[in-house]
Amino acid sequence: MYRHLSPVGPIDCQVMGWGMWQAKGRYNRVLYVISPLAMLMLWELAVRIGALDHRFFPPPSAIVGVLVETALAGEIFRAAGTSLVRIVAGFIAGAIPGLVLGLAIGVIPLLRSALEPIIYAICPIPKLALLPLIMLLFGLGETSKIVTIALGVFFPVLINTAAGVVGIERIYIDVARSFGARGLDFYLTVALPGALPSVLTGIRLGAGLALLLIVAAEMIAAREGIGYMIWSSYQTFTLEKMYLAFLVMSVLGWLMSVGLGRLEKVLVPWKPGGGGR
Amino acid sequence: MEAGGWGKVIGIKVNLSGVTKTYQAGKGFYRALDGIDLNVGRGEFLCLLGPSGCGKSTLLRIMAGLEKASGGRVEVKQDSPANPLCSVIFQEESVFPWMTVRQNIGYGLSLRRVPEAILRAAVDWYMDMVGLYPFADYYPHQLSGGMKQRVSIARAFANDPEILLVDEPFGSLDEQNRVLLQEEFLGIWEGSEKTVIFVTHSIDEALSLGDRIAVMSASPGRIKAEFPVPIPRPRKIPGVRDHEAFREMFQGIWEVLRQEVKRI
């Protein structure tokens, strides 16, 4: 059996492992680029040989053509910009009240008991279901879009903030009390920073909902925006534009995710594995 | 009242009389403290020594105002209205993970809206005392357990209270770090004229640090015996064990404590 034991020491093994890992990493990176490109080529090919119906699956080359065309006309930027402005406005209008009320609910048990049942009753209602009501109340203009998104963002931020405050370890509250932190000082030095990781989870959830809601709201009643672009290309049967809208949504979602990642590094630099020192 | 060695005891700083604490436990009641009578002199270093679960931490929390006594009287004399009455050094990791070393140490002062220059000077001073100056802008997750406890000590001293309430701060540290921190703690305290109430379950620690030791009984907690420690200051931490009083007293305190430990 001894002959199976190679004379290679642990260091050699590690070097081998490291080298293999590096090679693997290289292949992975190449795959990362090649695989989506291959899919697009396959798609193009399938449409050209007639395996895919070009009316429903316009070839990527045609979509790129429309992309250049609408980009030159500024149409695509206007649509994306309109949607983005609505999302950002709705986000601010929903996240800030959610944060403030969440902190208060987390800190004050009386408020928690009073509001929790109401929150848990309203929260499960899909915000899309409220869309007609929101339009009745706020009209067909910008306000109704912003309110829809604000509602979508408000609840996850509220609930996660409150849970974050409740989850702060007791010892930190004891420290704050023993040093005499009261009122606003307590909120700013313990409740808010302690709940912040959880708040960011709420904001992430809210971001996903915001994308969903903006499309729905713009499909129903809007004359601009990404949702409108999807709906109008359905009505005029210009599917290249619809696919372009999908692409924009994908980029928008990715940008939001990257942005929130950055925000987390800035706001929670103290998390292990988080931002700098 | 005469305390051993260094402590300049002029009058009484803390007076506990008949302090009780009762918890509701299920349908019954659990008595954690049963008639605590204790005086602590001004500038005295008192060690509260007792077996685990005897209520010594509860007593400390009552003095810190974090819990209410169920009965009895807690009197603390405030000498300087400008200073906070007491700061607590907690047993577990208690430095805020979301603040840097500097922000943690300055916490009490910043709550009191102390001018920035004074705050900075005080924080720098104590940060240097515990050897954390190079780590001023580090967050706690980048520090070792011993360093975090140093932050906690510096935070309490920087707040400049009249009384330090200390709850087994070195319990979770390894032997070497414990000795090191005991030494540093004494170094900062000696000459500060602060009254210290130091909870521990280690006879060794109590004898090394204290002017006087109050031994508590197993639950419900009472003060069972008091021992003045006649070892002069300033003390050197490992060296203090060679003092003849140390060994004699260790034996005597252990005799009292062993009966209590057996009762649990």
Coordinates of C-alpha atoms in Angstrom, one line a residue:
Chain A
M1 CA 0.0 0.0 0.0
Y2 CA 2.9 2.3 0.7
R3 CA 3.6 2.8 -3.0
H4 CA 0.4 4.7 -3.3
L5 CA 1.8 7.4 -1.1
S6 CA 3.6 9.8 -3.3
P7 CA 6.6 11.7 -2.0
V8 CA 4.9 14.9 -2.7
G9 CA 4.6 17.1 0.4
P10 CA 1.7 19.2 1.5
I11 CA 3.2 22.3 0.0
D12 CA 3.4 20.7 -3.4
C13 CA -0.2 19.6 -3.2
Q14 CA -1.2 23.1 -2.4
V15 CA 0.7 24.5 -5.3
M16 CA -0.9 21.9 -7.6
G17 CA -4.3 22.8 -6.2
W18 CA -3.7 26.5 -6.6
G19 CA -2.6 26.1 -10.2
M20 CA -5.6 24.0 -11.1
W21 CA -7.9 26.5 -9.4
Q22 CA -6.4 29.3 -11.4
A23 CA -6.8 27.4 -14.6
K24 CA -10.4 26.7 -13.6
G25 CA -11.0 30.3 -12.8
R26 CA -9.7 31.3 -16.3
Y27 CA -12.1 28.9 -18.0
N28 CA -14.9 30.1 -15.8
R29 CA -14.3 33.7 -16.8
V30 CA -14.2 32.8 -20.5
L31 CA -17.4 30.8 -20.1
Y32 CA -19.0 33.8 -18.4
V33 CA -18.6 35.8 -21.6
I34 CA -19.0 33.0 -24.2
S35 CA -22.2 31.5 -22.9
P36 CA -24.5 34.5 -23.4
L37 CA -22.9 35.2 -26.7
A38 CA -23.4 31.6 -27.8
M39 CA -27.1 31.8 -26.8
L40 CA -27.6 35.0 -28.9
M41 CA -25.9 33.3 -31.9
L42 CA -28.0 30.3 -31.5
W43 CA -31.1 32.4 -31.3
E44 CA -30.0 34.4 -34.5
L45 CA -29.3 31.1 -36.3
A46 CA -32.6 29.5 -35.2
V47 CA -34.6 32.5 -36.6
R48 CA -32.6 32.5 -39.9
I49 CA -33.2 28.8 -40.6
G50 CA -36.8 29.2 -39.6
A51 CA -36.8 27.1 -36.5
L52 CA -38.0 30.1 -34.5
D53 CA -40.9 32.4 -35.6
H54 CA -39.3 35.8 -36.3
R55 CA -42.6 37.5 -35.5
F56 CA -42.4 36.4 -31.8
F57 CA -38.7 36.0 -31.5
P58 CA -37.1 38.8 -33.6
P59 CA -33.4 38.0 -34.2
P60 CA -30.9 39.8 -32.0
S61 CA -29.6 41.6 -35.1
A62 CA -33.0 43.2 -35.6
I63 CA -33.2 44.2 -31.9
V64 CA -29.8 45.8 -32.1
G65 CA -31.0 47.7 -35.2
V66 CA -34.0 49.1 -33.2
L67 CA -31.7 49.8 -30.3
V68 CA -29.5 52.0 -32.5
E69 CA -32.5 53.7 -34.1
T70 CA -34.3 54.5 -30.8
A71 CA -31.0 55.5 -29.1
L72 CA -30.3 58.0 -31.9
A73 CA -33.8 59.3 -31.6
G74 CA -33.4 59.5 -27.9
E75 CA -36.6 57.6 -27.4
I76 CA -35.1 54.8 -25.4
F77 CA -33.3 57.2 -23.0
R78 CA -36.5 59.1 -22.5
A79 CA -38.5 56.0 -21.7
A80 CA -35.8 54.6 -19.3
G81 CA -35.3 58.1 -17.7
T82 CA -39.1 58.5 -17.1
S83 CA -39.3 55.2 -15.4
L84 CA -36.2 55.8 -13.4
V85 CA -37.4 59.1 -12.1
R86 CA -40.7 57.5 -11.1
I87 CA -38.9 54.7 -9.3
V88 CA -36.5 57.0 -7.5
A89 CA -39.3 59.4 -6.4
G90 CA -41.5 56.5 -5.3
F91 CA -38.5 55.0 -3.5
I92 CA -37.9 58.1 -1.5
A93 CA -41.6 58.6 -0.8
G94 CA -41.8 55.0 0.5
A95 CA -38.5 54.2 2.1
I96 CA -38.2 57.3 4.4
P97 CA -41.6 57.0 6.1
G98 CA -41.0 53.2 6.3
L99 CA -37.7 53.8 8.0
V100 CA -39.0 56.4 10.5
L101 CA -42.1 54.4 11.4
G102 CA -40.2 51.2 11.5
L103 CA -37.7 52.6 14.0
A104 CA -40.5 54.0 16.2
I105 CA -42.3 50.7 16.1
G106 CA -39.2 48.8 16.9
V107 CA -38.3 51.0 19.9
I108 CA -41.8 51.7 21.4
P109 CA -43.6 48.4 22.3
L110 CA -46.9 50.3 22.7
L111 CA -46.8 51.5 19.2
R112 CA -45.8 48.1 18.0
S113 CA -48.9 46.5 19.6
A114 CA -51.1 49.1 18.2
L115 CA -49.9 49.1 14.6
E116 CA -48.7 45.6 14.0
P117 CA -52.1 44.1 13.3
I118 CA -52.9 46.8 10.9
I119 CA -49.6 46.5 9.1
Y120 CA -50.0 42.7 8.8
A121 CA -53.5 43.1 7.5
I122 CA -52.5 45.5 4.7
C123 CA -49.1 44.2 3.8
P124 CA -50.2 40.9 2.2
I125 CA -52.5 42.7 -0.3
P126 CA -50.5 42.8 -3.6
K127 CA -49.9 46.4 -4.3
L128 CA -51.0 45.7 -7.9
A129 CA -54.5 45.0 -6.6
L130 CA -54.6 48.6 -5.2
L131 CA -53.7 50.1 -8.6
P132 CA -57.2 50.9 -9.7
L133 CA -58.0 52.5 -6.3
I134 CA -54.7 54.5 -6.5
M135 CA -55.7 55.7 -9.9
L136 CA -59.1 56.8 -8.7
L137 CA -57.6 58.7 -5.8
F138 CA -54.5 60.2 -7.5
G139 CA -55.5 60.4 -11.1
L140 CA -53.6 59.1 -14.2
G141 CA -50.6 61.3 -13.8
E142 CA -47.2 61.0 -12.2
T143 CA -48.6 60.9 -8.7
S144 CA -50.4 57.6 -9.0
K145 CA -47.2 55.9 -10.3
I146 CA -45.1 57.3 -7.5
V147 CA -47.7 56.3 -4.9
T148 CA -47.8 52.8 -6.2
I149 CA -44.1 52.4 -6.0
A150 CA -44.0 54.1 -2.6
L151 CA -46.5 51.7 -1.2
G152 CA -44.5 48.8 -2.6
V153 CA -41.3 50.0 -1.0
F154 CA -42.9 51.2 2.2
F155 CA -43.9 47.9 3.7
P156 CA -40.7 45.8 3.2
V157 CA -38.7 48.7 4.6
L158 CA -41.1 49.2 7.5
I159 CA -41.2 45.6 8.5
N160 CA -37.5 44.9 8.1
T161 CA -36.6 48.1 10.0
A162 CA -38.8 47.2 12.9
A163 CA -37.5 43.6 12.9
G164 CA -33.9 45.0 12.8
V165 CA -34.5 47.2 15.8
V166 CA -36.2 44.4 17.8
G167 CA -33.2 42.1 16.9
I168 CA -30.6 44.5 18.3
E169 CA -28.7 42.6 21.0
R170 CA -29.9 43.6 24.5
I171 CA -26.4 44.4 25.6
Y172 CA -26.1 47.4 23.3
I173 CA -29.3 48.8 24.6
D174 CA -28.0 48.4 28.1
V175 CA -24.8 50.2 27.2
A176 CA -26.7 53.1 25.7
R177 CA -28.9 53.3 28.7
S178 CA -26.0 53.1 31.1
F179 CA -24.4 56.0 29.3
G180 CA -27.6 58.0 29.4
A181 CA -28.6 57.9 25.7
R182 CA -32.2 59.1 25.5
G183 CA -34.6 60.2 22.8
L184 CA -33.0 61.1 19.5
D185 CA -29.6 60.2 20.7
F186 CA -30.7 56.6 21.3
Y187 CA -32.3 56.4 17.8
L188 CA -29.2 57.8 16.1
T189 CA -26.5 55.9 18.0
V190 CA -28.1 52.5 18.6
A191 CA -31.5 51.9 17.0
L192 CA -30.7 53.1 13.5
P193 CA -27.1 51.8 13.1
G194 CA -28.1 48.5 14.7
A195 CA -31.1 48.0 12.4
L196 CA -29.3 49.2 9.3
P197 CA -28.3 45.8 7.8
S198 CA -31.9 44.8 8.1
V199 CA -33.1 48.1 6.7
L200 CA -31.0 47.4 3.6
T201 CA -32.6 44.0 3.2
G202 CA -35.9 45.8 3.2
I203 CA -34.7 48.2 0.6
R204 CA -33.5 45.3 -1.6
L205 CA -36.9 43.7 -1.4
G206 CA -38.5 47.1 -2.2
A207 CA -36.2 47.5 -5.2
G208 CA -37.5 44.3 -6.7
L209 CA -41.1 45.3 -6.1
A210 CA -40.5 48.7 -7.5
L211 CA -39.4 47.3 -10.9
L212 CA -42.5 45.1 -11.0
L213 CA -44.8 47.9 -10.1
I214 CA -43.5 50.5 -12.4
V215 CA -44.0 48.2 -15.4
A216 CA -47.5 47.3 -14.3
A217 CA -48.5 50.9 -13.6
E218 CA -47.1 52.2 -16.9
M219 CA -48.8 49.5 -18.8
I220 CA -52.2 50.5 -17.4
A221 CA -52.1 54.2 -17.7
A222 CA -49.1 56.1 -19.0
R223 CA -47.9 57.8 -22.2
E224 CA -44.2 57.2 -21.5
G225 CA -41.8 54.9 -19.7
I226 CA -40.6 51.3 -20.1
G227 CA -44.0 49.7 -19.2
Y228 CA -45.7 51.9 -21.8
M229 CA -43.1 50.9 -24.3
I230 CA -43.8 47.2 -23.7
W231 CA -47.6 47.8 -24.0
S232 CA -47.5 50.0 -27.1
S233 CA -45.2 47.5 -28.9
Y234 CA -47.7 44.8 -28.1
Q235 CA -50.5 46.9 -29.6
T236 CA -48.5 47.9 -32.7
F237 CA -47.0 44.4 -32.8
T238 CA -43.4 45.8 -33.0
L239 CA -41.8 43.1 -30.9
E240 CA -38.2 44.3 -31.5
K241 CA -39.1 47.3 -29.3
M242 CA -40.6 45.0 -26.7
Y243 CA -37.4 43.0 -26.5
L244 CA -35.5 46.2 -26.2
A245 CA -37.6 47.2 -23.2
F246 CA -36.8 43.8 -21.7
L247 CA -33.1 44.6 -22.2
V248 CA -33.6 48.0 -20.5
M249 CA -35.3 46.4 -17.5
S250 CA -32.5 44.0 -17.2
V251 CA -29.9 46.7 -17.2
L252 CA -32.0 48.8 -14.8
G253 CA -32.3 45.9 -12.4
W254 CA -28.6 45.3 -12.6
L255 CA -27.8 48.9 -12.0
M256 CA -30.0 49.0 -9.0
S257 CA -28.5 45.9 -7.5
V258 CA -24.9 47.3 -8.0
G259 CA -26.0 50.7 -6.6
L260 CA -27.5 49.1 -3.5
G261 CA -24.3 47.0 -3.1
R262 CA -22.3 50.2 -3.1
L263 CA -24.8 51.9 -0.7
E264 CA -24.4 48.9 1.7
K265 CA -20.6 49.3 1.7
V266 CA -20.9 53.0 2.5
L267 CA -23.6 52.7 5.2
V268 CA -22.5 49.5 6.9
P269 CA -18.7 49.6 6.7
W270 CA -18.5 47.8 10.0
K271 CA -19.9 44.5 8.8
P272 CA -17.3 41.7 8.6
G273 CA -16.6 41.3 4.9
G274 CA -18.2 44.6 4.2
G275 CA -16.5 47.8 3.2
G276 CA -13.1 49.2 4.2
R277 CA -11.8 49.9 7.7
Chain B
M1 CA -13.7 52.8 57.7
E2 CA -10.2 51.8 56.8
A3 CA -9.4 50.2 53.4
G4 CA -6.2 48.5 52.7
G5 CA -3.3 50.4 51.3
W6 CA -3.8 53.0 48.6
G7 CA -7.5 53.8 48.7
K8 CA -8.1 57.2 50.2
V9 CA -11.5 56.4 51.8
I10 CA -13.2 59.5 53.0
G11 CA -16.8 58.8 53.8
I12 CA -19.3 56.6 52.2
K13 CA -20.0 56.7 48.5
V14 CA -22.5 53.9 48.0
N15 CA -24.9 52.7 50.7
L16 CA -27.1 49.6 50.2
S17 CA -29.5 48.6 52.9
G18 CA -31.8 45.7 52.7
V19 CA -31.7 45.5 48.9
T20 CA -33.8 42.6 47.6
K21 CA -34.6 41.5 44.1
T22 CA -37.4 39.0 43.3
Y23 CA -38.2 37.7 39.8
Q24 CA -41.4 36.1 38.7
A25 CA -40.5 32.6 37.5
G26 CA -43.4 30.8 36.0
K27 CA -46.1 30.7 38.6
G28 CA -43.7 31.2 41.5
F29 CA -41.2 33.7 42.5
Y30 CA -37.4 33.5 42.5
R31 CA -35.5 35.6 45.0
A32 CA -32.2 36.6 43.5
L33 CA -31.1 39.0 46.2
D34 CA -32.1 38.8 49.8
G35 CA -31.3 41.8 52.0
I36 CA -28.0 43.2 50.8
D37 CA -26.4 45.5 53.2
L38 CA -23.2 47.1 51.9
N39 CA -21.2 50.3 52.2
V40 CA -18.6 51.3 49.7
G41 CA -16.2 54.1 50.6
R42 CA -15.3 57.0 48.4
G43 CA -12.3 56.0 46.2
E44 CA -12.5 52.4 47.4
F45 CA -11.9 49.4 45.1
L46 CA -14.5 46.9 46.3
C47 CA -14.6 43.4 44.9
L48 CA -17.9 41.6 44.9
L49 CA -17.0 37.9 45.0
G50 CA -19.4 35.1 44.7
P51 CA -20.3 31.8 43.1
S52 CA -22.0 31.8 39.7
G53 CA -25.6 32.7 39.8
C54 CA -25.4 34.4 43.2
G55 CA -26.9 37.6 41.9
K56 CA -23.8 39.7 41.9
S57 CA -24.4 40.9 38.4
T58 CA -28.0 41.7 39.3
L59 CA -26.8 43.8 42.2
L60 CA -24.4 45.6 39.9
R61 CA -27.2 46.3 37.4
I62 CA -29.4 47.7 40.2
M63 CA -26.6 50.1 41.1
A64 CA -26.2 51.0 37.5
G65 CA -29.9 51.8 37.3
L66 CA -30.5 49.2 34.6
E67 CA -32.8 47.3 36.9
K68 CA -35.0 48.2 39.8
A69 CA -34.6 46.7 43.2
S70 CA -37.8 45.0 44.6
G71 CA -37.1 46.3 48.0
G72 CA -34.5 48.1 50.1
R73 CA -32.6 51.3 49.6
V74 CA -29.7 52.2 47.2
E75 CA -28.0 55.5 48.1
V76 CA -25.2 57.0 46.0
K77 CA -23.6 60.2 46.9
Q78 CA -22.9 62.5 44.0
D79 CA -19.9 64.7 44.5
S80 CA -19.6 66.5 41.2
P81 CA -22.8 67.4 39.3
A82 CA -20.8 67.9 36.2
N83 CA -19.7 64.3 36.0
P84 CA -21.8 61.3 35.3
L85 CA -22.4 59.2 38.4
C86 CA -21.4 55.8 37.1
S87 CA -20.2 54.0 34.0
V88 CA -20.4 50.2 33.5
I89 CA -17.9 47.8 32.1
F90 CA -19.9 44.9 31.0
Q91 CA -19.1 41.2 31.1
E92 CA -19.8 40.3 27.4
E93 CA -18.7 42.0 24.3
S94 CA -20.4 45.3 24.5
V95 CA -18.5 47.7 22.2
F96 CA -20.8 48.9 19.4
P97 CA -19.9 47.0 16.2
W98 CA -21.0 50.0 14.2
M99 CA -18.6 52.5 15.8
T100 CA -14.8 52.7 15.4
V101 CA -12.5 52.4 18.4
R102 CA -12.4 56.1 18.6
Q103 CA -16.2 56.6 18.4
N104 CA -16.8 53.8 21.0
I105 CA -14.4 55.4 23.5
G106 CA -15.9 58.8 23.0
Y107 CA -19.5 57.6 23.3
G108 CA -20.3 58.9 26.8
L109 CA -18.6 62.2 26.2
S110 CA -20.3 62.8 22.9
L111 CA -23.7 62.1 24.5
R112 CA -22.9 64.8 27.0
R113 CA -22.0 67.2 24.2
V114 CA -18.5 67.7 25.5
P115 CA -16.7 70.2 23.2
E116 CA -14.9 68.4 20.3
A117 CA -11.3 69.4 21.4
I118 CA -11.8 68.1 25.0
L119 CA -13.5 65.0 23.7
R120 CA -10.6 64.3 21.3
A121 CA -8.0 64.9 24.0
A122 CA -9.7 62.5 26.4
V123 CA -10.2 59.8 23.8
D124 CA -6.6 60.1 22.7
W125 CA -5.4 59.8 26.2
Y126 CA -7.3 56.7 27.1
M127 CA -6.8 55.1 23.7
D128 CA -3.1 55.5 24.3
M129 CA -3.5 54.1 27.9
V130 CA -4.9 50.8 26.6
G131 CA -2.5 50.7 23.7
L132 CA -5.1 51.1 21.0
Y133 CA -3.9 54.3 19.4
P134 CA -2.8 52.6 16.2
F135 CA -6.3 51.1 15.9
A136 CA -8.3 54.3 16.3
D137 CA -10.2 53.9 13.1
Y138 CA -10.7 50.1 13.2
Y139 CA -14.1 48.5 13.7
P140 CA -14.5 46.0 16.5
H141 CA -14.8 43.0 14.1
Q142 CA -11.2 43.7 13.2
L143 CA -10.0 43.5 16.9
S144 CA -9.3 40.5 19.2
G145 CA -11.4 39.8 22.3
G146 CA -8.8 41.4 24.5
M147 CA -8.7 44.6 22.4
K148 CA -12.4 44.9 22.5
Q149 CA -12.4 44.6 26.3
R150 CA -9.7 47.4 26.3
V151 CA -12.1 49.6 24.3
S152 CA -14.8 48.9 26.8
I153 CA -12.5 49.9 29.7
A154 CA -11.3 53.0 27.9
R155 CA -14.9 53.9 27.1
A156 CA -15.9 53.8 30.8
F157 CA -12.8 55.7 32.0
A158 CA -13.1 58.4 29.3
N159 CA -16.7 59.1 30.4
D160 CA -15.0 60.3 33.7
P161 CA -17.7 58.9 36.1
E162 CA -17.4 59.0 39.9
I163 CA -18.1 55.3 40.1
L164 CA -17.0 52.4 37.9
L165 CA -19.3 49.4 37.9
V166 CA -17.3 46.5 36.5
D167 CA -18.9 43.1 35.8
E168 CA -16.4 40.3 35.3
P169 CA -14.8 42.0 32.3
F170 CA -12.0 39.5 31.9
G171 CA -13.9 36.3 32.2
S172 CA -13.9 35.4 28.6
L173 CA -10.2 36.1 28.1
D174 CA -7.3 33.6 28.2
E175 CA -5.0 33.7 31.2
Q176 CA -2.2 35.8 29.6
N177 CA -4.6 38.4 28.4
R178 CA -6.4 38.4 31.7
V179 CA -3.3 39.2 33.7
L180 CA -2.3 41.8 31.2
L181 CA -5.7 43.6 31.3
Q182 CA -5.8 43.4 35.1
E183 CA -2.5 45.2 35.2
E184 CA -3.6 47.8 32.7
F185 CA -6.9 48.3 34.6
L186 CA -5.0 48.9 37.9
G187 CA -2.6 51.2 36.1
I188 CA -5.4 53.4 34.8
W189 CA -7.4 53.3 38.0
E190 CA -4.6 54.0 40.5
G191 CA -4.5 57.7 41.0
S192 CA -7.9 58.3 39.4
E193 CA -9.7 58.4 42.7
K194 CA -12.7 56.7 41.3
T195 CA -14.8 54.4 43.3
V196 CA -14.8 50.9 41.8
I197 CA -17.3 48.0 42.4
F198 CA -15.8 45.0 40.6
V199 CA -17.8 41.8 40.3
T200 CA -15.8 38.6 39.9
H201 CA -15.9 34.9 40.7
S202 CA -12.2 34.6 41.0
I203 CA -10.6 34.9 44.4
D204 CA -7.3 35.5 42.7
E205 CA -8.6 38.4 40.8
A206 CA -10.4 39.9 43.8
L207 CA -7.3 39.7 46.0
S208 CA -5.1 41.1 43.2
L209 CA -7.3 44.1 42.6
G210 CA -9.4 45.0 45.6
D211 CA -9.0 47.1 48.7
R212 CA -11.8 45.0 50.2
I213 CA -13.7 41.9 49.2
A214 CA -17.3 41.3 49.9
V215 CA -18.2 37.6 49.6
M216 CA -21.7 36.8 48.5
S217 CA -23.7 33.6 49.4
A218 CA -25.2 31.4 46.8
S219 CA -28.7 32.3 45.8
P220 CA -30.5 34.1 47.2
G221 CA -27.6 36.4 47.3
R222 CA -26.5 38.0 50.7
I223 CA -23.3 39.5 51.8
K224 CA -21.7 36.7 53.7
A225 CA -18.4 38.1 54.8
E226 CA -16.1 41.0 54.2
F227 CA -12.3 41.0 54.0
P228 CA -10.1 44.0 53.8
V229 CA -7.0 43.3 51.7
P230 CA -3.9 44.7 53.4
I231 CA -1.7 44.6 50.3
P232 CA -0.1 48.0 49.6
R233 CA -0.4 49.8 46.4
P234 CA 0.7 50.4 43.7
R235 CA 0.5 46.7 43.0
K236 CA 2.2 44.7 40.3
I237 CA -0.1 42.1 39.1
P238 CA 1.7 38.8 38.9
G239 CA 3.9 39.9 41.9
V240 CA 1.0 40.6 44.2
R241 CA 0.5 36.8 44.5
D242 CA 3.8 36.5 46.3
H243 CA 2.6 38.7 49.1
E244 CA 2.1 36.6 52.3
A245 CA -1.3 38.2 53.0
F246 CA -2.4 37.0 49.6
R247 CA -1.9 33.3 50.3
E248 CA -3.3 33.5 53.8
M249 CA -6.4 35.3 52.7
F250 CA -6.9 33.1 49.7
Q251 CA -7.3 30.2 52.1
G252 CA -9.7 32.0 54.4
I253 CA -11.9 33.3 51.5
W254 CA -11.9 29.9 49.9
E255 CA -13.2 28.3 53.1
V256 CA -16.2 30.7 53.1
L257 CA -16.8 30.3 49.4
R258 CA -16.6 26.5 49.3
Q259 CA -19.6 26.1 51.5
E260 CA -21.6 28.3 49.1
V261 CA -20.4 26.6 46.0
K262 CA -21.4 23.2 47.5
R263 CA -24.9 24.5 48.2
I264 CA -25.7 25.1 44.5

